[in-house]
Coordinates of C-alpha atoms in Angstrom, one line a residue:
M7 CA -4.0 -3.3 32.5
P8 CA -3.9 0.3 31.1
I9 CA -6.4 1.4 28.4
L10 CA -4.8 1.2 25.0
R11 CA -5.8 4.1 22.8
I12 CA -5.7 3.5 19.0
G13 CA -5.3 6.4 16.6
S14 CA -6.9 5.9 13.2
R15 CA -8.1 7.7 10.1
G16 CA -11.8 8.0 9.8
S17 CA -12.4 6.2 6.5
Q18 CA -14.5 3.0 6.5
L19 CA -11.4 0.8 5.7
A20 CA -9.2 2.5 8.3
L21 CA -11.9 2.1 11.0
W22 CA -12.3 -1.6 10.0
Q23 CA -8.6 -2.0 10.5
A24 CA -8.6 -0.2 13.8
N25 CA -11.6 -2.2 15.1
H26 CA -10.0 -5.4 13.9
I27 CA -6.9 -4.7 16.0
S28 CA -9.1 -3.5 18.9
A29 CA -11.0 -6.8 18.9
L30 CA -7.7 -8.8 19.0
L31 CA -6.4 -6.7 21.9
Q32 CA -9.7 -7.0 23.8
A33 CA -9.6 -10.8 23.3
H34 CA -6.2 -10.6 25.1
G35 CA -7.9 -8.7 28.0
H36 CA -7.1 -5.1 27.1
E37 CA -9.5 -2.2 27.3
V38 CA -9.3 -0.3 24.1
E39 CA -10.5 3.1 22.8
I40 CA -10.3 4.4 19.2
E41 CA -9.7 8.0 18.4
I42 CA -10.4 9.2 14.8
I43 CA -7.7 11.6 13.4
H44 CA -8.1 13.5 10.1
T45 CA -4.9 13.5 8.0
T46 CA -3.6 15.6 5.2
G47 CA -4.3 12.8 2.7
D48 CA -8.0 12.7 3.8
K49 CA -8.4 16.4 3.3
I50 CA -6.9 16.6 -0.2
T51 CA -9.4 14.7 -2.4
D52 CA -9.2 16.5 -5.7
V53 CA -5.6 16.0 -6.6
A54 CA -3.8 12.7 -7.6
L55 CA -1.8 11.6 -4.6
A56 CA 1.4 11.3 -6.6
K57 CA 1.3 15.1 -7.3
V58 CA 0.8 16.1 -3.7
G59 CA 4.2 14.8 -2.5
T60 CA 3.6 15.2 1.2
K61 CA 5.7 12.6 2.9
G62 CA 3.5 10.7 5.4
M63 CA 0.3 12.3 4.1
F64 CA -1.8 9.7 5.8
T65 CA 0.3 9.4 8.9
K66 CA 1.7 12.8 10.1
E67 CA -1.3 14.0 12.2
I68 CA -1.6 10.5 13.7
E69 CA 2.1 10.6 14.7
E70 CA 1.6 14.0 16.3
A71 CA -1.2 12.5 18.4
L72 CA 1.2 9.6 19.3
A73 CA 4.0 12.0 20.2
N74 CA 1.9 14.1 22.5
G75 CA 0.4 11.0 24.3
R76 CA -3.2 11.4 23.0
V77 CA -3.0 7.8 21.6
D78 CA -0.7 4.8 22.4
L79 CA -0.6 3.1 19.0
A80 CA -1.6 3.8 15.4
V81 CA -3.0 1.2 12.9
H82 CA -1.9 1.9 9.3
S83 CA -2.1 0.2 6.0
L84 CA 1.6 -0.7 5.8
K85 CA 1.8 0.6 2.2
D86 CA 0.9 4.1 3.5
L87 CA 3.8 4.2 6.1
P88 CA 7.0 5.9 4.8
T89 CA 9.9 3.5 4.7
E90 CA 11.9 5.8 7.1
L91 CA 9.8 6.7 10.1
P92 CA 10.3 10.1 11.6
S93 CA 12.5 10.2 14.7
G94 CA 10.6 9.1 17.8
F95 CA 8.5 6.3 16.3
E96 CA 8.8 2.6 15.6
I97 CA 6.8 -0.3 14.1
A98 CA 5.8 -2.6 16.9
A99 CA 4.1 -5.2 14.8
I100 CA 3.2 -6.2 11.2
T101 CA 0.1 -8.3 11.1
E102 CA -0.7 -11.4 9.2
R103 CA -0.9 -10.4 5.6
Q104 CA -4.1 -10.6 3.5
D105 CA -3.9 -11.1 -0.3
P106 CA -1.4 -8.5 -1.5
R107 CA -2.6 -8.4 -5.1
D108 CA -4.7 -5.9 -7.1
A109 CA -8.3 -6.5 -8.2
F110 CA -9.8 -5.7 -11.6
C111 CA -13.3 -4.5 -10.8
S112 CA -16.0 -4.0 -13.5
R113 CA -19.7 -4.3 -14.1
L114 CA -19.4 -5.5 -17.7
Y115 CA -16.0 -7.0 -18.3
S116 CA -14.4 -10.1 -16.9
R117 CA -10.7 -9.4 -17.5
I118 CA -8.3 -6.5 -18.5
E119 CA -8.0 -8.2 -21.9
D120 CA -11.8 -8.0 -22.5
L121 CA -11.9 -4.2 -22.2
P122 CA -12.8 -2.4 -25.5
R123 CA -10.3 0.0 -27.0
S124 CA -10.0 3.3 -25.2
A125 CA -12.0 1.9 -22.2
R126 CA -12.0 4.3 -19.2
V127 CA -10.1 2.8 -16.3
G128 CA -9.9 4.5 -12.9
T129 CA -6.8 4.5 -10.7
S130 CA -4.7 7.3 -9.1
S131 CA -1.7 4.9 -8.6
L132 CA 1.2 5.5 -11.0
R133 CA 2.3 1.9 -10.3
R134 CA -1.0 0.5 -11.5
Q135 CA -1.3 2.9 -14.4
A136 CA 2.2 2.0 -15.7
Q137 CA 1.5 -1.7 -15.6
L138 CA -1.9 -1.4 -17.2
K139 CA -0.4 0.7 -20.0
A140 CA 2.3 -1.9 -20.5
I141 CA -0.2 -4.5 -21.4
R142 CA -3.0 -2.2 -22.9
R143 CA -1.5 0.9 -24.5
D144 CA -4.9 1.9 -25.7
L145 CA -6.6 2.3 -22.3
D146 CA -7.9 5.7 -21.2
I147 CA -6.7 6.0 -17.6
H148 CA -8.3 8.6 -15.3
P149 CA -7.6 9.6 -11.7
L150 CA -9.8 8.0 -9.1
R151 CA -9.8 9.3 -5.5
G152 CA -12.1 8.8 -2.5
N153 CA -12.8 5.9 -0.1
V154 CA -13.6 2.4 -1.3
D155 CA -17.4 3.1 -1.3
T156 CA -17.0 6.3 -3.4
R157 CA -14.8 4.5 -5.9
L158 CA -17.2 1.6 -6.3
R159 CA -20.2 3.9 -6.6
K160 CA -18.5 5.8 -9.5
L161 CA -17.9 2.4 -11.2
E162 CA -21.5 1.3 -10.7
Q163 CA -22.8 4.7 -12.0
G164 CA -20.9 4.1 -15.2
E165 CA -18.2 6.8 -14.8
Y166 CA -15.6 4.1 -15.5
D167 CA -15.5 0.8 -17.4
A168 CA -13.2 -0.6 -14.7
I169 CA -11.3 0.4 -11.7
I170 CA -8.3 -1.2 -9.9
L171 CA -8.3 -1.6 -6.1
A172 CA -6.4 -3.6 -3.6
V173 CA -7.9 -7.1 -3.0
A174 CA -7.3 -6.9 0.7
G175 CA -9.3 -3.7 1.3
L176 CA -12.3 -5.1 -0.7
Q177 CA -12.1 -8.4 1.2
R178 CA -11.9 -6.7 4.6
L179 CA -15.0 -4.6 3.8
G180 CA -16.9 -7.5 2.3
K181 CA -17.2 -5.6 -1.0
T182 CA -16.0 -8.2 -3.4
K183 CA -19.1 -8.3 -5.7
L184 CA -17.5 -6.4 -8.5
I185 CA -14.1 -8.2 -8.4
K186 CA -13.9 -9.9 -11.8
Q187 CA -10.2 -10.7 -11.9
I188 CA -7.5 -10.9 -9.2
I189 CA -4.5 -9.7 -11.2
P190 CA -1.5 -12.0 -11.0
A191 CA 1.5 -10.4 -9.4
E192 CA 3.6 -11.1 -12.5
I193 CA 1.2 -8.9 -14.5
M194 CA 0.7 -6.2 -11.8
C195 CA 3.4 -6.2 -9.2
P196 CA 1.8 -5.0 -5.9
A197 CA 2.8 -2.0 -3.8
A198 CA 5.4 -2.7 -1.0
G199 CA 3.5 -3.7 2.1
Q200 CA 0.1 -4.1 0.4
G201 CA -2.3 -6.3 2.3
A202 CA -0.5 -5.9 5.7
L203 CA -1.2 -3.6 8.7
G204 CA 1.6 -1.8 10.5
I205 CA 1.2 -1.0 14.2
E206 CA 3.2 2.2 15.1
I207 CA 4.1 3.3 18.6
R208 CA 6.4 5.8 20.3
E209 CA 10.0 4.7 20.1
G210 CA 11.1 3.1 23.3
D211 CA 7.6 2.5 24.6
S212 CA 8.5 -1.1 25.8
L213 CA 5.3 -1.7 27.7
T214 CA 3.0 -1.0 24.7
R215 CA 5.4 -3.0 22.4
Q216 CA 5.1 -5.9 24.8
H217 CA 1.3 -5.8 24.7
L218 CA 1.4 -5.8 20.9
E219 CA 4.0 -8.6 20.3
F220 CA 1.3 -11.2 19.7
L221 CA 0.0 -9.3 16.7
N222 CA 3.3 -9.6 14.8
D223 CA 3.3 -12.2 12.0
P224 CA 6.9 -13.4 11.3
A225 CA 6.3 -14.3 7.6
A226 CA 4.6 -11.0 6.9
H227 CA 7.3 -9.1 8.8
I228 CA 10.1 -10.7 6.8
A229 CA 8.4 -10.2 3.4
T230 CA 7.3 -6.6 3.9
T231 CA 10.7 -5.6 5.5
C232 CA 12.3 -6.8 2.2
E233 CA 9.8 -4.9 0.1
R234 CA 10.2 -1.7 2.1
A235 CA 14.0 -2.0 1.9
L236 CA 13.6 -2.2 -1.9
L237 CA 11.4 0.9 -1.9
N238 CA 13.9 2.7 0.3
S239 CA 16.9 1.9 -1.8
L240 CA 15.1 3.4 -4.8
G241 CA 14.3 6.5 -2.9
G242 CA 10.6 6.1 -3.6
G243 CA 7.4 6.7 -1.6
C244 CA 4.1 4.8 -2.0
Q245 CA 3.0 7.1 -4.9
V246 CA 5.8 6.3 -7.5
P247 CA 5.7 3.5 -10.1
I248 CA 7.5 0.9 -8.1
G249 CA 6.2 -2.5 -7.3
A250 CA 7.6 -5.1 -4.8
F251 CA 6.3 -8.5 -3.8
A252 CA 8.3 -10.8 -1.5
E253 CA 7.3 -14.3 -0.3
I254 CA 8.8 -17.2 1.4
R255 CA 9.4 -20.1 -1.0
T256 CA 10.9 -23.4 0.1
G257 CA 12.9 -21.9 2.9
K258 CA 14.2 -18.9 0.9
L259 CA 12.9 -15.4 0.5
H260 CA 12.0 -14.5 -3.1
L261 CA 11.5 -10.9 -4.3
D262 CA 9.9 -9.7 -7.5
A263 CA 10.2 -6.0 -8.2
I264 CA 9.5 -3.5 -10.9
V265 CA 10.2 0.2 -11.8
A266 CA 8.1 1.5 -14.7
D267 CA 7.6 4.5 -16.8
P268 CA 4.0 5.8 -16.1
D269 CA 3.1 5.5 -19.8
G270 CA 4.0 1.8 -19.7
S271 CA 6.7 2.2 -22.4
R272 CA 9.4 0.7 -20.2
V273 CA 9.0 -1.7 -17.3
L274 CA 12.1 -3.0 -15.6
R275 CA 11.7 -6.3 -13.7
E276 CA 14.1 -8.0 -11.4
S277 CA 13.7 -11.2 -9.4
R278 CA 16.1 -12.7 -6.8
D279 CA 16.2 -15.1 -3.9
G280 CA 17.8 -14.2 -0.6
N281 CA 18.3 -15.2 3.0
L282 CA 15.3 -15.2 5.3
K283 CA 17.5 -13.8 8.0
D284 CA 18.5 -10.7 6.1
P285 CA 15.4 -9.4 4.2
E286 CA 16.8 -5.9 4.1
Q287 CA 19.9 -7.0 2.2
L288 CA 17.8 -8.7 -0.5
G289 CA 15.6 -5.6 -0.9
A290 CA 18.6 -3.3 -1.1
T291 CA 20.4 -5.6 -3.6
V292 CA 17.4 -5.8 -6.0
G293 CA 16.9 -2.0 -5.7
E294 CA 20.5 -1.4 -6.7
M295 CA 20.2 -3.8 -9.6
L296 CA 17.1 -1.9 -10.9
L297 CA 18.8 1.5 -10.5
R298 CA 21.8 0.2 -12.5
R299 CA 19.6 -1.0 -15.3
G300 CA 18.0 2.4 -15.7
G301 CA 15.6 2.7 -12.8
D302 CA 17.3 5.9 -11.8
E303 CA 16.5 7.5 -15.2
I304 CA 12.9 6.4 -15.1
L305 CA 12.4 7.8 -11.6
E306 CA 14.2 11.1 -12.5
A307 CA 11.9 11.4 -15.5
V308 CA 8.8 10.7 -13.3
Y309 CA 9.7 13.6 -11.0
G310 CA 11.0 15.8 -13.8
R311 CA 7.7 15.5 -15.8
G312 CA 5.7 16.3 -12.7
F313 CA 4.0 12.9 -12.5
A314 CA 5.1 12.7 -8.9
V315 CA 6.7 15.0 -6.4
P316 CA 10.1 13.8 -5.0
P317 CA 10.1 12.5 -1.5
Q318 CA 10.4 15.4 1.0
P319 CA 13.2 15.3 3.7

């Protein structure tokens, strides 16, 4: 069998993910190498991601390595992958999904409700900020960048009263000590694709796709395809205040989605059931419903006020 070369970002979490996939491939008899690739998103650490606006900021350089044959596959957090991949690439597999929800992390407080007035909360996600503000208008929300270790260290040093991080990333790294509350999806709707890994390859590379088929989890594939279709229909990237959470319930696909003003003053919610065989249709339908109810105005205002940069063509 040929050596399979994985392209990965160099962060602790990205390397955990690459090594996880490497171990699964090796168990299937493959020889695997990992190449670390530094991306635009890794280099820009002093600006809120929503204000950077670089489409594929965590994937572009890895895709360049894929295109020129330096690597054979790329392992991404699915929520970082643009909903429309550049020409020449495809998603070969979406892995079994870990907990897609967000975690409330704090040293002193057990729940969001327990935070004192004007407590300092760290997150660079407009989606998380908007939903926090919707339930606690008084919170003082500040940008928080850096890898998971950096963010947790800032919390432990008292720079923040609480921070919000993805449950899956903390569980993967074994850093769950400061998780005080796993926030229900109905209070904080997750990001599209959160908790799943997307394996990207060169389009038409049927041999590599065949090697990776066993990594694809059908339930995760259906749910995240629906969520990404919702995001795509709203014209949003992973940095805008849009949440999407799909799951299979009693033989049907159920989707909850939100579009929110960053200040929490307006949160549009929509839920709908759909056909397991057509997850994209459900995502697109719910996206259109949100746009008709005023989601288009919210997103235009988000871009107009400079909260986020519109997706680049």
